[in-house]
């Protein structure tokens, strides 16, 4: 193999059927992990349910994987997994039936692999349709063609909603884990008989209705007290705009406090996850309300043609499962009505140009301090995965995430294509 042109991931390779020799590892690991996390698993409407079936899960923590393993015991499943997760462990993820996926790309090969697992291997298939961790403990947008997938495969649909997994380890502060009980509901929302009779649109409607959650409301309503002295640490990563003065990217947080460096407004997060203003009248006490307000502000910028982001960035490319990511150059990153554009010069001297249009990206995968290398966004084509690290912009990831979604919605509205979303099977994974 040419060292200058290392072998890339073979995304066309048919995924393996889950290997029998990995059964003891999967099952042996799932029980102690879920028991240590105080997870309570409920199986609802499971009478008579047999593989294969489709499992659609929300996602906020690594604990979500052993919850599925334990819930469907003694059955096995394949998994739709983001390609960067295969770095250094491709053999293992292949062995458990992992299916490669590049984030937010429309790849029909993945659909064929899912159908192969369901109809040929006769095993379940687990998909995380939000395609990223929840940022604010609430549901994010999901794929609009899951009903079509279930209809094509002719299999039942199970929706798994976990509560407590986000509060235990939010994306913006993964460690240390906080002691929070976990409730994991597995609900069969479409039976094998119903999938034959219902339309794809009706199946999708049931999925959309079942895929709603709010961890902070669940915490408050159930009186779950979090006493950790770091419960608000880094929450400014998602609450980046001050609701008092309107200034962006001047928020900061530490311990149980959140404050604005521009106007001095401050908040304390109490043990029930509510934000209490320290020096004035409460505006937002519920974290998701603040997050939704930021989205509305981004939507206004997009609709009024004012949204624009630009910064220098370090560019890393995913080579393969053995090499992982390699820094290949520096680019100018631009995000606006033309989508994501990158222009620069690679380390070898070649000119680099990249564009993903607004219409081609319904959302954006972001990583806060990815493997301690800095904040990054994930931009993919069908053949390549790039992690892009803004160099000077401060705390910009959440707004980039929101703007990607709002630009895509605005584009579809302009073209009167909102009703056609389900025609584009994206099928996203963890």
CSV table of C-alpha atoms in Angstrom, one decimal:
chain,number,residue,atom,x,y,z
A,1,UNK,CA,0.0,0.0,0.0
A,2,UNK,CA,1.3,3.5,-0.9
A,3,UNK,CA,2.2,5.3,2.3
A,4,UNK,CA,1.3,8.6,0.6
A,5,UNK,CA,-2.1,7.3,-0.5
A,6,UNK,CA,-3.2,5.1,2.4
A,7,UNK,CA,-6.2,2.8,1.9
A,8,UNK,CA,-9.5,4.5,2.8
A,9,UNK,CA,-12.5,3.1,4.6
A,10,UNK,CA,-14.3,0.6,2.4
A,11,UNK,CA,-17.8,2.0,2.9
A,12,UNK,CA,-19.3,-0.3,0.2
A,13,UNK,CA,-18.3,-3.4,2.0
A,14,UNK,CA,-21.3,-5.4,3.2
A,15,UNK,CA,-21.5,-5.2,7.0
A,16,UNK,CA,-21.1,-8.4,9.0
A,17,UNK,CA,-23.8,-10.3,10.8
A,18,UNK,CA,-23.1,-9.8,14.6
A,19,UNK,CA,-20.4,-12.4,15.5
A,20,UNK,CA,-21.4,-15.1,18.0
A,21,UNK,CA,-18.0,-14.9,19.8
A,22,UNK,CA,-18.7,-11.3,20.8
A,23,UNK,CA,-21.9,-12.3,22.6
A,24,UNK,CA,-20.3,-12.7,26.0
A,25,UNK,CA,-18.6,-9.3,25.7
A,26,UNK,CA,-21.8,-7.5,24.8
A,27,UNK,CA,-24.0,-9.2,27.3
A,28,UNK,CA,-21.4,-9.4,30.0
A,29,UNK,CA,-20.7,-5.7,29.7
A,30,UNK,CA,-24.3,-4.4,29.4
A,31,UNK,CA,-25.5,-5.7,32.8
A,32,UNK,CA,-22.9,-4.2,35.2
A,33,UNK,CA,-22.8,-0.9,33.2
A,34,UNK,CA,-26.5,-0.4,33.3
A,35,UNK,CA,-26.8,-1.5,36.9
A,36,UNK,CA,-24.1,0.8,38.0
A,37,UNK,CA,-25.9,3.7,36.2
A,38,UNK,CA,-29.1,2.7,38.1
A,39,UNK,CA,-31.0,2.3,34.8
A,40,UNK,CA,-34.6,1.2,34.8
A,41,UNK,CA,-35.6,-0.4,31.6
A,42,UNK,CA,-39.3,-0.7,30.6
A,43,UNK,CA,-40.5,-2.7,27.6
A,44,UNK,CA,-43.9,-1.4,26.5
A,45,UNK,CA,-46.2,-3.2,24.0
A,46,UNK,CA,-43.5,-5.9,23.5
A,47,UNK,CA,-45.9,-8.9,23.7
A,48,UNK,CA,-45.2,-11.2,20.8
A,49,UNK,CA,-42.4,-9.0,19.4
A,50,UNK,CA,-39.7,-11.0,17.6
A,51,UNK,CA,-36.7,-9.9,15.5
A,52,UNK,CA,-36.1,-8.4,13.1
A,53,UNK,CA,-37.3,-4.9,14.1
A,54,UNK,CA,-36.1,-1.4,13.8
A,55,UNK,CA,-34.9,0.4,17.0
A,56,UNK,CA,-34.8,4.2,17.0
A,57,UNK,CA,-33.1,5.7,20.0
A,58,UNK,CA,-32.4,9.2,21.4
A,59,UNK,CA,-28.7,9.7,22.2
A,60,UNK,CA,-26.8,11.5,24.9
A,61,UNK,CA,-24.3,9.2,26.4
A,62,UNK,CA,-22.3,6.0,25.9
A,63,UNK,CA,-24.7,4.2,28.3
A,64,UNK,CA,-27.3,4.2,25.5
A,65,UNK,CA,-25.6,1.3,23.8
A,66,UNK,CA,-25.7,-1.2,26.7
A,67,UNK,CA,-29.3,-0.2,27.4
A,68,UNK,CA,-30.2,-1.5,23.9
A,69,UNK,CA,-28.2,-4.7,24.4
A,70,UNK,CA,-29.9,-5.4,27.7
A,71,UNK,CA,-33.4,-4.4,26.5
A,72,UNK,CA,-33.5,-6.8,23.6
A,73,UNK,CA,-31.7,-9.7,25.3
A,74,UNK,CA,-31.3,-12.5,24.2
A,75,UNK,CA,-31.5,-11.0,20.6
A,76,UNK,CA,-28.8,-9.2,18.7
A,77,UNK,CA,-28.7,-6.1,16.5
A,78,UNK,CA,-26.6,-4.3,14.0
A,79,UNK,CA,-25.8,-0.6,14.5
A,80,UNK,CA,-25.6,2.4,12.3
A,81,UNK,CA,-22.4,4.1,13.5
A,82,UNK,CA,-20.6,7.3,12.5
A,83,UNK,CA,-17.4,6.4,10.6
A,84,UNK,CA,-15.0,8.2,13.0
A,85,UNK,CA,-16.1,5.9,15.8
A,86,UNK,CA,-14.3,3.0,13.9
A,87,UNK,CA,-10.8,4.5,14.5
A,88,UNK,CA,-8.7,2.0,16.2
A,89,UNK,CA,-11.5,-0.5,16.7
A,90,UNK,CA,-12.8,-1.3,13.2
A,91,UNK,CA,-12.5,-5.1,13.9
A,92,UNK,CA,-14.7,-4.7,16.9
A,93,UNK,CA,-17.4,-2.5,15.4
A,94,UNK,CA,-17.4,-4.7,12.3
A,95,UNK,CA,-17.8,-7.7,14.6
A,96,UNK,CA,-20.9,-6.4,16.3
A,97,UNK,CA,-22.5,-5.6,13.0
A,98,UNK,CA,-21.6,-2.0,12.7
A,99,UNK,CA,-22.7,-0.1,9.6
A,100,UNK,CA,-20.5,2.8,8.4
A,101,UNK,CA,-22.1,6.2,8.1
A,102,UNK,CA,-20.8,9.7,7.3
A,103,UNK,CA,-22.7,12.4,9.2
A,104,UNK,CA,-25.5,14.1,7.3
A,105,UNK,CA,-24.9,12.7,3.9
A,106,UNK,CA,-27.5,11.1,1.7
A,107,UNK,CA,-26.1,7.6,1.1
A,108,UNK,CA,-28.3,4.9,-0.3
A,109,UNK,CA,-25.5,2.3,0.4
A,110,UNK,CA,-26.3,2.7,4.1
A,111,UNK,CA,-30.0,2.1,3.4
A,112,UNK,CA,-29.1,-1.1,1.5
A,113,UNK,CA,-26.9,-2.3,4.4
A,114,UNK,CA,-29.7,-1.7,6.9
A,115,UNK,CA,-32.2,-3.6,4.7
A,116,UNK,CA,-29.6,-6.4,4.4
A,117,UNK,CA,-29.4,-6.7,8.2
A,118,UNK,CA,-33.1,-6.7,8.7
A,119,UNK,CA,-34.2,-8.9,5.8
A,120,UNK,CA,-31.3,-11.2,5.2
A,121,UNK,CA,-29.5,-11.5,8.5
A,122,UNK,CA,-32.9,-11.3,10.4
A,123,UNK,CA,-31.4,-9.2,13.2
A,124,UNK,CA,-32.6,-5.9,14.6
A,125,UNK,CA,-31.0,-2.7,13.5
A,126,UNK,CA,-30.4,0.3,15.9
A,127,UNK,CA,-30.4,3.8,14.5
A,128,UNK,CA,-29.8,7.1,16.3
A,129,UNK,CA,-31.9,9.3,14.0
A,130,UNK,CA,-30.9,12.6,15.6
A,131,UNK,CA,-27.3,11.8,14.4
A,132,UNK,CA,-25.7,13.7,17.2
A,133,UNK,CA,-25.9,14.0,21.0
A,134,UNK,CA,-28.7,16.2,22.3
A,135,UNK,CA,-27.3,19.6,23.2
A,136,UNK,CA,-30.0,20.9,25.5
A,137,UNK,CA,-31.6,17.7,26.8
A,138,UNK,CA,-34.5,18.0,24.2
A,139,UNK,CA,-35.2,16.2,20.9
A,140,UNK,CA,-33.4,17.5,17.8
A,141,UNK,CA,-34.6,17.1,14.2
A,142,UNK,CA,-34.7,13.5,12.9
A,143,UNK,CA,-34.7,11.8,9.5
A,144,UNK,CA,-38.0,12.3,7.6
A,145,UNK,CA,-37.8,9.0,5.7
A,146,UNK,CA,-37.7,6.5,8.6
A,147,UNK,CA,-41.4,5.6,7.9
A,148,UNK,CA,-40.4,4.6,4.3
A,149,UNK,CA,-37.5,2.5,5.6
A,150,UNK,CA,-39.7,0.6,8.0
A,151,UNK,CA,-42.3,0.1,5.2
A,152,UNK,CA,-39.7,-1.1,2.8
A,153,UNK,CA,-38.2,-3.6,5.3
A,154,UNK,CA,-41.7,-4.7,6.5
A,155,UNK,CA,-40.5,-4.7,10.2
A,156,UNK,CA,-42.0,-3.4,13.4
A,157,UNK,CA,-40.7,-0.1,14.9
A,158,UNK,CA,-39.5,0.3,18.4
A,159,UNK,CA,-38.7,3.8,19.8
A,160,UNK,CA,-36.3,4.0,22.7
A,161,UNK,CA,-36.4,7.2,24.7
A,162,UNK,CA,-33.9,7.5,27.6
A,163,UNK,CA,-34.2,10.0,30.4
A,164,UNK,CA,-31.4,10.8,32.7
A,165,UNK,CA,-28.6,9.9,30.2
A,166,UNK,CA,-28.2,13.5,29.2
A,167,UNK,CA,-28.2,14.9,32.7
A,168,UNK,CA,-25.6,12.2,33.7
A,169,UNK,CA,-23.2,13.4,31.0
A,170,UNK,CA,-24.2,16.4,28.8
A,171,UNK,CA,-22.2,16.8,25.6
A,172,UNK,CA,-20.8,20.2,26.9
A,173,UNK,CA,-19.5,18.6,30.1
A,174,UNK,CA,-19.1,14.9,29.6
A,175,UNK,CA,-17.1,14.3,32.8
A,176,UNK,CA,-17.3,13.7,35.6
A,177,UNK,CA,-20.4,11.6,35.4
A,178,UNK,CA,-23.2,12.8,37.7
A,179,UNK,CA,-25.3,10.3,39.7
A,180,UNK,CA,-28.7,10.5,38.1
A,181,UNK,CA,-31.2,7.6,37.8
A,182,UNK,CA,-31.9,6.6,34.2
A,183,UNK,CA,-35.3,5.6,32.8
A,184,UNK,CA,-35.2,3.8,29.4
A,185,UNK,CA,-38.5,3.2,27.7
A,186,UNK,CA,-38.6,0.8,24.7
A,187,UNK,CA,-42.0,1.1,23.0
A,188,UNK,CA,-43.2,-0.8,20.0
A,189,UNK,CA,-45.1,1.9,18.1
A,190,UNK,CA,-45.7,-0.1,14.9
A,191,UNK,CA,-46.4,-3.8,14.9
A,192,UNK,CA,-45.6,-6.3,12.2
A,193,UNK,CA,-49.2,-6.4,11.2
A,194,UNK,CA,-49.5,-2.6,11.2
A,195,UNK,CA,-46.4,-2.0,9.1
A,196,UNK,CA,-48.2,-3.8,6.2
A,197,UNK,CA,-51.3,-1.7,6.5
A,198,UNK,CA,-50.2,1.8,7.4
A,199,UNK,CA,-48.8,4.3,5.0
A,200,UNK,CA,-45.1,5.4,5.3
A,201,UNK,CA,-46.4,8.9,6.2
A,202,UNK,CA,-48.5,7.5,9.1
A,203,UNK,CA,-45.5,5.4,10.4
A,204,UNK,CA,-43.4,8.6,10.2
A,205,UNK,CA,-46.0,10.5,12.1
A,206,UNK,CA,-46.0,7.9,14.9
A,207,UNK,CA,-42.2,8.1,15.0
A,208,UNK,CA,-42.2,11.9,15.2
A,209,UNK,CA,-44.8,11.9,18.0
A,210,UNK,CA,-42.9,9.3,20.0
A,211,UNK,CA,-39.6,11.0,19.6
A,212,UNK,CA,-40.2,13.9,22.0
A,213,UNK,CA,-38.4,14.4,25.3
A,214,UNK,CA,-37.2,17.1,27.7
A,215,UNK,CA,-34.7,16.0,30.3
A,216,UNK,CA,-34.9,19.2,32.4
A,217,UNK,CA,-38.7,19.0,32.6
A,218,UNK,CA,-38.3,15.4,33.6
A,219,UNK,CA,-35.8,16.3,36.3
A,220,UNK,CA,-38.0,19.1,37.7
A,221,UNK,CA,-41.3,17.1,37.5
A,222,UNK,CA,-39.7,14.1,39.3
A,223,UNK,CA,-37.9,16.1,41.9
A,224,UNK,CA,-34.5,14.8,40.9
A,225,UNK,CA,-31.9,16.8,42.8
A,226,UNK,CA,-28.4,17.1,41.3
A,227,UNK,CA,-26.0,18.2,44.0
A,228,UNK,CA,-22.8,18.1,41.9
A,229,UNK,CA,-20.8,21.3,42.4
A,230,UNK,CA,-20.1,21.2,38.6
A,231,UNK,CA,-23.7,20.8,37.4
A,232,UNK,CA,-23.5,24.0,35.3
A,233,UNK,CA,-19.9,23.8,34.2
A,234,UNK,CA,-19.5,24.7,30.5
A,235,UNK,CA,-23.2,25.2,30.0
A,236,UNK,CA,-22.3,28.5,28.3
A,237,UNK,CA,-21.2,26.3,25.3
A,238,UNK,CA,-24.9,26.0,24.5
A,239,UNK,CA,-26.2,29.1,26.2
A,240,UNK,CA,-23.9,31.4,24.3
A,241,UNK,CA,-26.2,34.5,24.0
A,242,UNK,CA,-27.1,36.7,27.0
A,243,UNK,CA,-30.9,37.3,27.2
A,244,UNK,CA,-30.4,40.5,29.2
A,245,UNK,CA,-28.1,42.4,26.8
A,246,UNK,CA,-28.3,40.2,23.7
A,247,UNK,CA,-24.6,39.9,23.3
A,248,UNK,CA,-23.3,36.7,21.8
A,249,UNK,CA,-20.2,34.6,22.8
A,250,UNK,CA,-19.5,36.6,26.0
A,251,UNK,CA,-21.2,34.0,28.3
A,252,UNK,CA,-19.1,32.0,30.7
A,253,UNK,CA,-19.8,29.3,33.4
A,254,UNK,CA,-18.1,27.5,36.2
A,255,UNK,CA,-19.4,25.2,38.9
A,256,UNK,CA,-23.1,26.0,39.4
A,257,UNK,CA,-23.0,29.5,37.9
A,258,UNK,CA,-23.5,31.1,34.5
A,259,UNK,CA,-22.8,34.8,33.7
A,260,UNK,CA,-22.3,37.4,31.0
A,261,UNK,CA,-18.9,39.0,30.8
A,262,UNK,CA,-20.4,41.9,28.8
A,263,UNK,CA,-23.2,43.2,31.1
A,264,UNK,CA,-22.6,41.2,34.3
A,265,UNK,CA,-25.9,39.4,34.5
A,266,UNK,CA,-25.5,36.1,36.4
A,267,UNK,CA,-27.5,32.9,37.0
A,268,UNK,CA,-27.3,30.1,39.5
A,269,UNK,CA,-28.4,26.6,38.5
A,270,UNK,CA,-30.3,25.0,41.4
A,271,UNK,CA,-30.4,21.3,42.2
A,272,UNK,CA,-33.5,20.8,40.1
A,273,UNK,CA,-31.8,22.2,37.0
A,274,UNK,CA,-33.5,25.6,37.0
A,275,UNK,CA,-31.7,28.8,36.3
A,276,UNK,CA,-32.3,31.6,38.8
A,277,UNK,CA,-31.2,35.1,38.1
A,278,UNK,CA,-28.8,36.5,40.7
A,279,UNK,CA,-29.1,40.2,40.0
A,280,UNK,CA,-32.4,40.9,38.4
A,281,UNK,CA,-35.7,39.5,37.2
A,282,UNK,CA,-35.8,35.9,35.8
A,283,UNK,CA,-36.1,35.7,32.0
A,284,UNK,CA,-35.4,32.0,31.3
A,285,UNK,CA,-35.4,29.5,34.2
A,286,UNK,CA,-35.7,26.5,31.8
A,287,UNK,CA,-32.5,25.6,29.9
A,288,UNK,CA,-34.4,24.5,26.7
A,289,UNK,CA,-36.4,27.8,26.6
A,290,UNK,CA,-33.1,29.7,26.5
A,291,UNK,CA,-31.8,27.4,23.8
A,292,UNK,CA,-35.0,27.7,21.7
A,293,UNK,CA,-34.8,31.6,22.0
A,294,UNK,CA,-31.3,31.4,20.6
A,295,UNK,CA,-32.6,29.4,17.7
A,296,UNK,CA,-35.3,31.9,17.0
A,297,UNK,CA,-32.7,34.7,16.9
A,298,UNK,CA,-30.6,32.7,14.4
A,299,UNK,CA,-33.8,32.1,12.3
A,300,UNK,CA,-34.4,35.9,12.2
A,301,UNK,CA,-30.8,36.4,11.0
A,302,UNK,CA,-31.3,33.8,8.2
A,303,UNK,CA,-34.6,35.1,7.1
A,304,UNK,CA,-33.4,38.7,7.0
A,305,UNK,CA,-30.2,37.7,5.1
A,306,UNK,CA,-27.9,38.9,7.9
A,307,UNK,CA,-26.3,35.5,8.9
A,308,UNK,CA,-22.7,35.1,8.1
A,309,UNK,CA,-19.7,33.3,9.8
A,310,UNK,CA,-16.1,33.4,8.8
A,311,UNK,CA,-12.9,32.3,10.4
A,312,UNK,CA,-9.5,30.6,9.8
A,313,UNK,CA,-9.6,26.9,10.6
A,314,UNK,CA,-7.3,23.9,11.0
A,315,UNK,CA,-8.4,21.1,8.7
A,316,UNK,CA,-8.1,17.5,9.6
A,317,UNK,CA,-9.1,14.6,7.3
A,318,UNK,CA,-10.1,11.1,8.4
A,319,UNK,CA,-7.7,8.7,6.6
A,320,UNK,CA,-8.8,5.3,7.8
A,321,UNK,CA,-9.4,3.2,10.9
A,322,UNK,CA,-5.7,2.7,11.6
A,323,UNK,CA,-4.4,6.2,10.9
A,324,UNK,CA,-7.3,8.2,12.2
A,325,UNK,CA,-7.3,11.9,11.6
A,326,UNK,CA,-4.4,13.8,10.0
A,327,UNK,CA,-4.0,17.6,9.9
A,328,UNK,CA,-3.8,18.5,6.2
A,329,UNK,CA,-3.7,22.2,6.1
A,330,UNK,CA,-5.3,25.6,7.0
A,331,UNK,CA,-8.4,26.9,5.4
A,332,UNK,CA,-10.8,29.9,5.4
A,333,UNK,CA,-14.1,28.6,6.7
A,334,UNK,CA,-17.2,30.5,5.5
A,335,UNK,CA,-20.8,29.7,6.4
A,336,UNK,CA,-23.7,31.6,4.8
A,337,UNK,CA,-26.5,31.2,2.3
A,338,UNK,CA,-24.1,29.3,0.1
A,339,UNK,CA,-23.6,26.6,2.7
A,340,UNK,CA,-20.2,25.7,4.1
A,341,UNK,CA,-17.3,26.8,2.0
A,342,UNK,CA,-13.6,26.1,2.7
A,343,UNK,CA,-10.7,27.4,0.7
A,344,UNK,CA,-7.0,27.1,1.5
A,345,UNK,CA,-3.7,25.4,0.8
A,346,UNK,CA,-2.8,22.0,2.0
A,347,UNK,CA,0.5,21.1,3.7
A,348,UNK,CA,1.7,19.5,0.4
A,349,UNK,CA,1.1,22.8,-1.4
A,350,UNK,CA,-2.1,21.9,-3.3
A,351,UNK,CA,-5.1,24.2,-3.4
A,352,UNK,CA,-8.1,23.0,-1.5
A,353,UNK,CA,-11.7,24.0,-2.2
A,354,UNK,CA,-14.8,22.5,-0.6
A,355,UNK,CA,-18.5,23.3,-0.5
A,356,UNK,CA,-21.6,21.7,1.0
A,357,UNK,CA,-24.7,23.6,-0.1
A,358,UNK,CA,-27.5,24.6,2.3
A,359,UNK,CA,-29.9,22.2,0.7
A,360,UNK,CA,-27.5,19.2,1.2
A,361,UNK,CA,-27.2,19.6,5.0
A,362,UNK,CA,-30.2,19.4,7.2
A,363,UNK,CA,-28.0,19.6,10.3
A,364,UNK,CA,-24.4,19.8,11.5
A,365,UNK,CA,-22.5,17.5,13.9
A,366,UNK,CA,-20.3,19.4,16.3
A,367,UNK,CA,-17.8,18.4,19.0
A,368,UNK,CA,-16.9,20.5,22.0
A,369,UNK,CA,-13.1,20.1,22.5
A,370,UNK,CA,-12.9,17.0,20.4
A,371,UNK,CA,-10.4,14.7,22.1
A,372,UNK,CA,-8.8,17.8,23.7
A,373,UNK,CA,-7.8,19.1,20.3
A,374,UNK,CA,-10.3,22.0,20.2
A,375,UNK,CA,-13.9,22.7,19.2
A,376,UNK,CA,-14.7,21.1,15.8
A,377,UNK,CA,-17.4,20.8,13.2
A,378,UNK,CA,-17.8,17.7,11.1
A,379,UNK,CA,-18.1,18.2,7.3
A,380,UNK,CA,-18.5,15.2,5.1
A,381,UNK,CA,-18.9,14.0,1.5
A,382,UNK,CA,-19.7,10.5,0.5
A,383,UNK,CA,-16.0,9.8,0.3
A,384,UNK,CA,-14.4,12.0,3.0
A,385,UNK,CA,-14.8,13.2,6.5
A,386,UNK,CA,-13.2,16.5,7.6
A,387,UNK,CA,-13.1,17.8,11.1
A,388,UNK,CA,-12.7,21.6,11.0
A,389,UNK,CA,-11.3,23.5,14.0
A,390,UNK,CA,-12.1,27.3,14.0
A,391,UNK,CA,-9.0,29.1,15.2
A,392,UNK,CA,-10.1,32.5,16.5
A,393,UNK,CA,-13.9,32.5,16.8
A,394,UNK,CA,-15.0,32.0,20.4
A,395,UNK,CA,-17.7,29.5,21.4
A,396,UNK,CA,-19.3,29.4,17.9
A,397,UNK,CA,-20.3,25.7,17.5
A,398,UNK,CA,-23.8,25.9,18.9
A,399,UNK,CA,-24.7,28.8,16.6
A,400,UNK,CA,-23.2,27.0,13.6
A,401,UNK,CA,-25.4,24.0,14.4
A,402,UNK,CA,-28.5,26.1,14.7
A,403,UNK,CA,-27.7,28.1,11.6
A,404,UNK,CA,-27.2,25.0,9.5
A,405,UNK,CA,-30.7,23.8,10.4
A,406,UNK,CA,-32.4,27.2,9.9
A,407,UNK,CA,-30.7,27.8,6.6
A,408,UNK,CA,-31.8,24.4,5.4
A,409,UNK,CA,-35.4,25.1,6.5
A,410,UNK,CA,-35.4,28.5,4.9
A,411,UNK,CA,-34.1,27.1,1.6
A,412,UNK,CA,-36.8,24.4,1.5
A,413,UNK,CA,-39.5,27.0,2.4
A,414,UNK,CA,-38.4,29.2,-0.5
A,415,UNK,CA,-38.5,26.4,-2.9
A,416,UNK,CA,-41.8,25.0,-1.5
A,417,UNK,CA,-40.1,21.7,-0.9
A,418,UNK,CA,-40.9,21.2,2.8
A,419,UNK,CA,-43.2,18.3,2.0
A,420,UNK,CA,-40.5,16.5,0.0
A,421,UNK,CA,-38.1,16.0,2.9
A,422,UNK,CA,-39.0,12.4,3.3
A,423,UNK,CA,-38.0,11.7,-0.3
A,424,UNK,CA,-34.4,12.0,0.7
A,425,UNK,CA,-33.4,9.0,2.8
A,426,UNK,CA,-30.5,10.1,5.0
A,427,UNK,CA,-30.6,7.4,7.7
A,428,UNK,CA,-28.2,8.8,10.3
A,429,UNK,CA,-26.4,7.0,13.1
A,430,UNK,CA,-24.6,7.7,16.3
